[in-house]
PDB file of C-alpha atoms in Angstrom:
ATOM      1  CA  MET A   1      19.337 -33.611   0.411  1.00 38.00           C
ATOM      2  CA  ILE A   2      18.184 -31.152  -2.249  1.00 37.00           C
ATOM      3  CA  GLN A   3      20.968 -28.854  -3.318  1.00 36.00           C
ATOM      4  CA  GLY A   4      20.574 -25.183  -4.215  1.00 37.00           C
ATOM      5  CA  VAL A   5      16.811 -24.708  -4.109  1.00 45.00           C
ATOM      6  CA  GLU A   6      15.889 -21.277  -5.501  1.00 51.00           C
ATOM      7  CA  LEU A   7      12.223 -20.262  -5.678  1.00 49.00           C
ATOM      8  CA  GLU A   8      10.935 -17.025  -7.185  1.00 45.00           C
ATOM      9  CA  SER A   9       7.168 -16.600  -6.742  1.00 41.00           C
ATOM     10  CA  THR A  10       5.948 -18.430  -9.805  1.00 36.00           C
ATOM     11  CA  ARG A  11       8.424 -21.228 -10.350  1.00 35.00           C
ATOM     12  CA  LEU A  12      10.591 -23.708  -8.525  1.00 35.00           C
ATOM     13  CA  VAL A  13      13.913 -24.843  -9.875  1.00 34.00           C
ATOM     14  CA  ILE A  14      15.614 -27.810  -8.200  1.00 32.00           C
ATOM     15  CA  ARG A  15      19.273 -28.073  -9.066  1.00 32.00           C
ATOM     16  CA  TYR A  16      21.166 -31.327  -8.692  1.00 28.00           C
ATOM     17  CA  PRO A  17      24.935 -31.710  -9.203  1.00 31.00           C
ATOM     18  CA  ASP A  18      24.568 -32.891 -12.792  1.00 27.00           C
ATOM     19  CA  ARG A  19      20.989 -32.169 -13.832  1.00 26.00           C
ATOM     20  CA  TRP A  20      18.044 -29.900 -13.111  1.00 28.00           C
ATOM     21  CA  MET A  21      14.286 -30.048 -13.185  1.00 28.00           C
ATOM     22  CA  GLN A  22      11.572 -27.411 -13.002  1.00 32.00           C
ATOM     23  CA  ARG A  23       8.089 -27.681 -11.564  1.00 33.00           C
ATOM     24  CA  ALA A  24       5.331 -25.119 -11.812  1.00 34.00           C
ATOM     25  CA  PRO A  25       3.283 -24.532  -8.632  1.00 38.00           C
ATOM     26  CA  PRO A  26      -0.515 -24.419  -8.605  1.00 37.00           C
ATOM     27  CA  SER A  27      -1.795 -21.089  -9.851  1.00 36.00           C
ATOM     28  CA  SER A  28      -2.194 -18.358  -7.221  1.00 36.00           C
ATOM     29  CA  GLN A  29      -5.657 -17.144  -6.291  1.00 34.00           C
ATOM     30  CA  THR A  30      -6.326 -13.451  -6.246  1.00 32.00           C
ATOM     31  CA  THR A  31      -9.518 -11.949  -4.942  1.00 30.00           C
ATOM     32  CA  ASN A  32     -10.419  -8.499  -3.867  1.00 30.00           C
ATOM     33  CA  SER A  33      -9.244  -7.335  -0.513  1.00 29.00           C
ATOM     34  CA  ILE A  34     -10.470  -4.863   2.002  1.00 27.00           C
ATOM     35  CA  GLY A  35      -8.313  -2.534   3.959  1.00 33.00           C
ATOM     36  CA  LEU A  36      -6.774   0.835   3.344  1.00 53.00           C
ATOM     37  CA  ASN A  37      -7.744  -0.193  -0.116  1.00 51.00           C
ATOM     38  CA  THR A  38      -7.369  -3.060  -2.432  1.00 46.00           C
ATOM     39  CA  SER A  39      -8.719  -4.876  -5.363  1.00 43.00           C
ATOM     40  CA  SER A  40      -9.552  -8.040  -3.435  1.00 41.00           C
ATOM     41  CA  ALA A  41     -11.391  -9.478  -0.394  1.00 36.00           C
ATOM     42  CA  SER A  42      -9.140 -12.358   0.496  1.00 42.00           C
ATOM     43  CA  GLN A  43      -5.483 -13.277   0.655  1.00 61.00           C
ATOM     44  CA  TYR A  44      -2.935 -13.352  -2.124  1.00 60.00           C
ATOM     45  CA  ALA A  45      -0.210 -15.982  -2.061  1.00 66.00           C
ATOM     46  CA  SER A  46       2.944 -16.859  -3.954  1.00 71.00           C
ATOM     47  CA  THR A  47       3.770 -20.542  -3.578  1.00 65.00           C
ATOM     48  CA  GLY A  48       6.379 -23.104  -4.509  1.00 60.00           C
ATOM     49  CA  TYR A  49       6.409 -26.836  -3.856  1.00 50.00           C
ATOM     50  CA  VAL A  50       8.945 -29.605  -3.443  1.00 48.00           C
ATOM     51  CA  ALA A  51       7.464 -33.109  -3.566  1.00 47.00           C
ATOM     52  CA  GLY A  52       6.875 -34.491  -0.079  1.00 44.00           C
ATOM     53  CA  GLN A  53       7.775 -31.242   1.661  1.00 48.00           C
ATOM     54  CA  LYS A  54       5.856 -28.373   3.195  1.00 58.00           C
ATOM     55  CA  CYS A  55       5.329 -25.667   0.573  1.00 86.00           C
ATOM     56  CA  TRP A  56       7.266 -22.449   0.318  1.00 93.00           C
ATOM     57  CA  SER A  57       4.899 -19.498   0.299  1.00 95.00           C
ATOM     58  CA  VAL A  58       4.442 -15.809   0.969  1.00 96.00           C
ATOM     59  CA  THR A  59       0.854 -14.705   1.645  1.00 96.00           C
ATOM     60  CA  TYR A  60      -0.312 -11.092   1.782  1.00 96.00           C
ATOM     61  CA  THR A  61      -3.581  -9.968   3.324  1.00 93.00           C
ATOM     62  CA  HIS A  62      -3.906  -7.327   0.594  1.00 93.00           C
ATOM     63  CA  GLN A  63      -2.458  -7.384  -2.895  1.00 94.00           C
ATOM     64  CA  LYS A  64      -3.127  -3.687  -3.512  1.00 95.00           C
ATOM     65  CA  ILE A  65      -3.102  -0.925  -0.912  1.00 96.00           C
ATOM     66  CA  CYS A  66      -4.064   2.742  -1.159  1.00 95.00           C
ATOM     67  CA  ALA A  67      -2.928   4.959   1.722  1.00 94.00           C
ATOM     68  CA  LEU A  68      -2.736   8.651   2.518  1.00 93.00           C
ATOM     69  CA  LYS A  69       0.452  10.667   2.484  1.00 93.00           C
ATOM     70  CA  GLY A  70       1.640  11.193   6.061  1.00 90.00           C
ATOM     71  CA  SER A  71      -0.188   8.154   7.433  1.00 90.00           C
ATOM     72  CA  THR A  72       1.126   4.757   8.568  1.00 93.00           C
ATOM     73  CA  VAL A  73       0.490   1.474   6.768  1.00 95.00           C
ATOM     74  CA  ASN A  74       1.053  -2.138   7.776  1.00 96.00           C
ATOM     75  CA  ILE A  75       1.609  -4.598   4.939  1.00 97.00           C
ATOM     76  CA  SER A  76       0.396  -7.798   6.605  1.00 96.00           C
ATOM     77  CA  CYS A  77       2.232 -10.902   5.496  1.00 96.00           C
ATOM     78  CA  SER A  78       2.940 -14.508   6.465  1.00 97.00           C
ATOM     79  CA  TYR A  79       5.298 -17.133   5.042  1.00 97.00           C
ATOM     80  CA  THR A  80       6.047 -20.860   5.149  1.00 96.00           C
ATOM     81  CA  TYR A  81       9.032 -23.066   4.315  1.00 95.00           C
ATOM     82  CA  PRO A  82      10.200 -26.627   5.013  1.00 93.00           C
ATOM     83  CA  SER A  83      10.161 -27.239   8.759  1.00 90.00           C
ATOM     84  CA  TYR A  84      13.723 -28.550   8.910  1.00 92.00           C
ATOM     85  CA  HIS A  85      15.136 -25.364   7.366  1.00 94.00           C
ATOM     86  CA  GLU A  86      16.516 -22.498   9.426  1.00 94.00           C
ATOM     87  CA  ILE A  87      15.830 -18.880   8.497  1.00 95.00           C
ATOM     88  CA  LYS A  88      19.070 -17.041   7.796  1.00 95.00           C
ATOM     89  CA  GLN A  89      17.719 -13.734   6.483  1.00 95.00           C
ATOM     90  CA  ALA A  90      14.294 -12.119   5.998  1.00 96.00           C
ATOM     91  CA  PHE A  91      13.694  -8.707   4.452  1.00 96.00           C
ATOM     92  CA  TRP A  92      11.574  -6.552   2.119  1.00 97.00           C
ATOM     93  CA  PHE A  93      12.725  -5.030  -1.136  1.00 97.00           C
ATOM     94  CA  THR A  94      11.481  -3.063  -4.128  1.00 96.00           C
ATOM     95  CA  LYS A  95      14.509  -3.308  -6.421  1.00 93.00           C
ATOM     96  CA  TRP A  96      17.292  -5.637  -7.427  1.00 89.00           C
ATOM     97  CA  SER A  97      20.923  -4.580  -7.173  1.00 82.00           C
ATOM     98  CA  GLY A  98      22.678  -6.705  -9.742  1.00 81.00           C
ATOM     99  CA  MET A  99      21.721 -10.311  -8.943  1.00 84.00           C
ATOM    100  CA  ASP A 100      20.675  -9.542  -5.372  1.00 89.00           C
ATOM    101  CA  ALA A 101      17.508  -8.052  -3.906  1.00 93.00           C
ATOM    102  CA  GLU A 102      18.212  -4.730  -2.191  1.00 94.00           C
ATOM    103  CA  ASP A 103      17.203  -4.912   1.485  1.00 95.00           C
ATOM    104  CA  LEU A 104      15.112  -1.787   2.163  1.00 95.00           C
ATOM    105  CA  SER A 105      16.508  -1.438   5.677  1.00 93.00           C
ATOM    106  CA  SER A 106      19.927  -0.704   4.156  1.00 92.00           C
ATOM    107  CA  VAL A 107      18.693   1.794   1.556  1.00 92.00           C
ATOM    108  CA  PRO A 108      19.444   5.473   2.383  1.00 92.00           C
ATOM    109  CA  GLY A 109      16.319   7.334   3.446  1.00 90.00           C
ATOM    110  CA  TYR A 110      14.506   4.315   4.869  1.00 91.00           C
ATOM    111  CA  GLU A 111      16.112   4.239   8.314  1.00 88.00           C
ATOM    112  CA  GLY A 112      13.390   4.970  10.860  1.00 90.00           C
ATOM    113  CA  HIS A 113      10.878   5.057   8.004  1.00 95.00           C
ATOM    114  CA  ILE A 114      10.227   1.320   7.747  1.00 96.00           C
ATOM    115  CA  GLU A 115      10.021  -1.317  10.449  1.00 96.00           C
ATOM    116  CA  TYR A 116      10.073  -5.081   9.974  1.00 96.00           C
ATOM    117  CA  ARG A 117       7.516  -6.279  12.521  1.00 96.00           C
ATOM    118  CA  GLY A 118       7.724  -9.932  11.562  1.00 95.00           C
ATOM    119  CA  ASP A 119       9.897 -12.737  12.874  1.00 94.00           C
ATOM    120  CA  LYS A 120      11.974 -15.656  11.654  1.00 91.00           C
ATOM    121  CA  GLU A 121       9.099 -18.115  11.916  1.00 92.00           C
ATOM    122  CA  SER A 122       5.977 -17.129   9.984  1.00 94.00           C
ATOM    123  CA  ASP A 123       5.135 -13.415  10.313  1.00 97.00           C
ATOM    124  CA  CYS A 124       6.607 -11.014   7.749  1.00 97.00           C
ATOM    125  CA  THR A 125       4.575  -7.833   8.366  1.00 98.00           C
ATOM    126  CA  LEU A 126       6.145  -4.553   7.260  1.00 98.00           C
ATOM    127  CA  ARG A 127       5.245  -1.130   8.712  1.00 98.00           C
ATOM    128  CA  ILE A 128       5.916   2.111   6.841  1.00 98.00           C
ATOM    129  CA  THR A 129       5.394   5.359   8.760  1.00 96.00           C
ATOM    130  CA  ASP A 130       4.915   8.962   7.637  1.00 94.00           C
ATOM    131  CA  LEU A 131       4.173   7.834   4.088  1.00 95.00           C
ATOM    132  CA  ARG A 132       5.647   9.832   1.210  1.00 96.00           C
ATOM    133  CA  LEU A 133       4.369   9.980  -2.353  1.00 96.00           C
ATOM    134  CA  SER A 134       7.704   8.465  -3.377  1.00 96.00           C
ATOM    135  CA  ASP A 135       6.858   5.352  -1.312  1.00 97.00           C
ATOM    136  CA  SER A 136       4.465   4.224  -4.048  1.00 97.00           C
ATOM    137  CA  ALA A 137       6.005   1.002  -5.344  1.00 97.00           C
ATOM    138  CA  GLY A 138       5.728  -2.777  -5.517  1.00 97.00           C
ATOM    139  CA  TYR A 139       6.944  -4.278  -2.210  1.00 98.00           C
ATOM    140  CA  ARG A 140       8.203  -7.874  -2.043  1.00 97.00           C
ATOM    141  CA  PHE A 141       9.164 -10.064   0.889  1.00 97.00           C
ATOM    142  CA  ARG A 142      12.185 -12.345   0.522  1.00 97.00           C
ATOM    143  CA  PHE A 143      13.647 -14.920   2.863  1.00 96.00           C
ATOM    144  CA  ILE A 144      16.737 -17.097   2.773  1.00 95.00           C
ATOM    145  CA  THR A 145      16.976 -20.381   4.635  1.00 95.00           C
ATOM    146  CA  SER A 146      19.677 -22.931   5.238  1.00 94.00           C
ATOM    147  CA  GLY A 147      18.439 -24.743   2.125  1.00 92.00           C
ATOM    148  CA  GLY A 148      16.890 -22.238  -0.257  1.00 93.00           C
ATOM    149  CA  LYS A 149      15.536 -18.787  -1.112  1.00 93.00           C
ATOM    150  CA  PHE A 150      12.071 -17.504  -1.879  1.00 95.00           C
ATOM    151  CA  SER A 151      10.546 -14.154  -2.901  1.00 95.00           C
ATOM    152  CA  GLY A 152       6.865 -13.270  -2.826  1.00 95.00           C
ATOM    153  CA  SER A 153       5.095 -11.460  -5.641  1.00 95.00           C
ATOM    154  CA  PRO A 154       4.803  -7.666  -5.239  1.00 96.00           C
ATOM    155  CA  VAL A 155       2.261  -5.885  -3.083  1.00 97.00           C
ATOM    156  CA  SER A 156       1.287  -2.675  -4.875  1.00 97.00           C
ATOM    157  CA  LEU A 157       1.282   0.357  -2.551  1.00 97.00           C
ATOM    158  CA  THR A 158      -0.076   3.653  -3.865  1.00 97.00           C
ATOM    159  CA  VAL A 159       0.394   6.711  -1.668  1.00 97.00           C
ATOM    160  CA  THR A 160      -1.943   9.601  -2.379  1.00 95.00           C
ATOM    161  CA  ASP A 161      -2.414  13.108  -1.126  1.00 94.00           C
ATOM    162  CA  VAL A 162      -5.769  14.876  -0.910  1.00 96.00           C
ATOM    163  CA  VAL A 163      -6.628  17.508  -3.510  1.00 96.00           C
ATOM    164  CA  LEU A 164      -9.530  19.949  -3.355  1.00 97.00           C
ATOM    165  CA  GLU A 165     -11.033  21.066  -6.653  1.00 97.00           C
ATOM    166  CA  MET A 166     -13.278  24.135  -6.676  1.00 98.00           C
ATOM    167  CA  ASP A 167     -15.558  24.979  -9.597  1.00 97.00           C
ATOM    168  CA  PRO A 168     -15.752  27.870 -10.180  1.00 96.00           C
ATOM    169  CA  THR A 169     -13.380  29.850  -7.951  1.00 96.00           C
ATOM    170  CA  SER A 170     -14.912  33.267  -8.578  1.00 96.00           C
ATOM    171  CA  VAL A 171     -18.664  33.871  -8.743  1.00 96.00           C
ATOM    172  CA  SER A 172     -21.389  36.387  -8.156  1.00 95.00           C
ATOM    173  CA  GLU A 173     -23.839  36.086  -5.278  1.00 95.00           C
ATOM    174  CA  ARG A 174     -26.590  33.451  -5.496  1.00 95.00           C
ATOM    175  CA  GLU A 175     -24.499  31.145  -7.675  1.00 96.00           C
ATOM    176  CA  ASN A 176     -23.532  27.601  -6.634  1.00 97.00           C
ATOM    177  CA  ILE A 177     -20.025  26.276  -5.966  1.00 97.00           C
ATOM    178  CA  THR A 178     -18.951  22.636  -6.273  1.00 97.00           C
ATOM    179  CA  LEU A 179     -16.132  21.373  -4.066  1.00 97.00           C
ATOM    180  CA  THR A 180     -14.627  17.975  -4.888  1.00 97.00           C
ATOM    181  CA  CYS A 181     -12.189  16.119  -2.628  1.00 96.00           C
ATOM    182  CA  ARG A 182      -9.993  13.831  -4.754  1.00 94.00           C
ATOM    183  CA  THR A 183      -7.408  11.121  -4.175  1.00 94.00           C
ATOM    184  CA  LYS A 184      -5.527   9.290  -6.941  1.00 91.00           C
ATOM    185  CA  CYS A 185      -6.551   5.873  -5.634  1.00 92.00           C
ATOM    186  CA  THR A 186      -9.637   4.572  -3.855  1.00 88.00           C
ATOM    187  CA  LEU A 187      -9.447   4.453  -0.067  1.00 86.00           C
ATOM    188  CA  VAL A 188     -11.506   2.230   2.235  1.00 75.00           C
ATOM    189  CA  PRO A 189     -15.189   1.722   1.422  1.00 70.00           C
ATOM    190  CA  ASN A 190     -17.506   4.303   2.959  1.00 76.00           C
ATOM    191  CA  THR A 191     -14.795   6.938   3.246  1.00 88.00           C
ATOM    192  CA  ALA A 192     -16.054  10.026   5.073  1.00 92.00           C
ATOM    193  CA  TYR A 193     -14.920  13.537   4.167  1.00 95.00           C
ATOM    194  CA  SER A 194     -14.544  16.653   6.293  1.00 95.00           C
ATOM    195  CA  TRP A 195     -14.787  20.171   4.859  1.00 97.00           C
ATOM    196  CA  TYR A 196     -13.185  23.380   6.105  1.00 97.00           C
ATOM    197  CA  LYS A 197     -13.374  27.126   5.589  1.00 97.00           C
ATOM    198  CA  ASN A 198     -10.422  29.236   6.744  1.00 97.00           C
ATOM    199  CA  GLY A 199      -9.134  26.223   8.684  1.00 95.00           C
ATOM    200  CA  GLN A 200     -12.389  25.720  10.634  1.00 96.00           C
ATOM    201  CA  PRO A 201     -14.844  22.833  10.064  1.00 94.00           C
ATOM    202  CA  LEU A 202     -17.958  23.773   8.133  1.00 94.00           C
ATOM    203  CA  PRO A 203     -21.027  23.079  10.330  1.00 89.00           C
ATOM    204  CA  ASN A 204     -22.679  19.694   9.690  1.00 84.00           C
ATOM    205  CA  SER A 205     -20.458  19.135   6.676  1.00 86.00           C
ATOM    206  CA  ASN A 206     -19.116  15.586   7.178  1.00 86.00           C
ATOM    207  CA  THR A 207     -20.224  13.538   4.193  1.00 89.00           C
ATOM    208  CA  TYR A 208     -19.688  10.149   2.578  1.00 91.00           C
ATOM    209  CA  SER A 209     -19.604  11.870  -0.788  1.00 92.00           C
ATOM    210  CA  PRO A 210     -16.427  13.445  -2.160  1.00 94.00           C
ATOM    211  CA  VAL A 211     -18.586  16.281  -3.515  1.00 95.00           C
ATOM    212  CA  TYR A 212     -19.853  19.198  -1.436  1.00 96.00           C
ATOM    213  CA  ILE A 213     -22.018  21.961  -2.931  1.00 96.00           C
ATOM    214  CA  LEU A 214     -22.313  25.498  -1.619  1.00 96.00           C
ATOM    215  CA  PHE A 215     -25.751  26.653  -2.732  1.00 96.00           C
ATOM    216  CA  SER A 216     -26.641  30.263  -3.496  1.00 96.00           C
ATOM    217  CA  VAL A 217     -23.457  31.750  -2.058  1.00 96.00           C
ATOM    218  CA  SER A 218     -23.124  35.250  -0.650  1.00 96.00           C
ATOM    219  CA  SER A 219     -20.142  37.495   0.011  1.00 94.00           C
ATOM    220  CA  GLU A 220     -19.894  35.881   3.452  1.00 95.00           C
ATOM    221  CA  ASP A 221     -18.844  32.629   1.761  1.00 96.00           C
ATOM    222  CA  THR A 222     -15.644  34.222   0.459  1.00 97.00           C
ATOM    223  CA  GLY A 223     -12.677  32.421   1.994  1.00 97.00           C
ATOM    224  CA  ARG A 224     -10.161  29.568   1.836  1.00 98.00           C
ATOM    225  CA  TYR A 225     -11.602  26.049   1.566  1.00 98.00           C
ATOM    226  CA  SER A 226     -10.022  22.641   2.111  1.00 98.00           C
ATOM    227  CA  CYS A 227     -11.026  19.053   2.758  1.00 97.00           C
ATOM    228  CA  ALA A 228      -9.683  15.986   4.551  1.00 95.00           C
ATOM    229  CA  ILE A 229     -10.401  12.304   4.947  1.00 93.00           C
ATOM    230  CA  GLU A 230     -12.140  11.609   8.251  1.00 89.00           C
ATOM    231  CA  GLY A 231      -9.654  10.100  10.677  1.00 86.00           C
ATOM    232  CA  HIS A 232      -6.787  11.832   8.869  1.00 88.00           C
ATOM    233  CA  GLU A 233      -7.676  15.459   9.497  1.00 90.00           C
ATOM    234  CA  ASP A 234      -4.019  16.157  10.207  1.00 88.00           C
ATOM    235  CA  VAL A 235      -3.231  15.805   6.480  1.00 88.00           C
ATOM    236  CA  PRO A 236      -5.815  18.040   4.752  1.00 93.00           C
ATOM    237  CA  SER A 237      -5.722  19.207   1.175  1.00 96.00           C
ATOM    238  CA  ALA A 238      -4.133  22.450   0.100  1.00 96.00           C
ATOM    239  CA  GLU A 239      -6.568  25.366   0.325  1.00 97.00           C
ATOM    240  CA  GLU A 240      -8.475  26.848  -2.605  1.00 98.00           C
ATOM    241  CA  THR A 241      -9.754  30.438  -2.390  1.00 98.00           C
ATOM    242  CA  LEU A 242     -13.331  31.331  -3.240  1.00 98.00           C
ATOM    243  CA  THR A 243     -14.158  34.912  -4.238  1.00 97.00           C
ATOM    244  CA  VAL A 244     -17.772  36.025  -4.204  1.00 96.00           C
ATOM    245  CA  THR A 245     -18.583  39.438  -5.638  1.00 93.00           C
ATOM    246  CA  CYS A 246     -21.685  41.508  -4.972  1.00 86.00           C
ATOM    247  CA  GLU A 247     -23.970  42.206  -7.893  1.00 72.00           C
TER     248      GLU A 247
END
């Protein structure tokens, strides 16, 4: 029986009573994903191997995720380990506390905010609700079995709010105004934007461009403007005020 197996993403150390040996696993493959947002289109895995045994691994559907403040995100994840082992503990963490990973479910402020939707077999999906900007971090899954421990590499989660930029904010009639809806990371491909004046949708204004131009404005265009990502209209940007003066 192998004693004290400890695996940490990129290496496997096998400790015997009077000697040790180290084996490097095959290199991980990273490709771009699709989803809330990512840099790849496939899965990202951390693996470790013991000769003659089923590999230890943690596989994420997305390596990088961009999500909106106030929304909900699922970090999809699966894991494997030797079939004769029994899972003792499975959890997600972002930090170490001394020599131990700090289980997020026990961290103040995360109760009711995160939900482990996985199991003690192969699913390790994590759900985070009502996302906060402070939730931006590298999230790692860790599990402990009757014969070893393993931690996946981090999944990078970036939480962004929506910001409306208006240029300029004060003009004379017949000038043009450029509205730009910005996020600090790239959301899903083909993101659609909604535009508002005084809290009401602008007619026929849904676009796949983050830029919206008001041409040849008049005094009637004076007002408070905002934008939102389609499907997340409940978390719009802060409003910017446009002032149009008569010549």
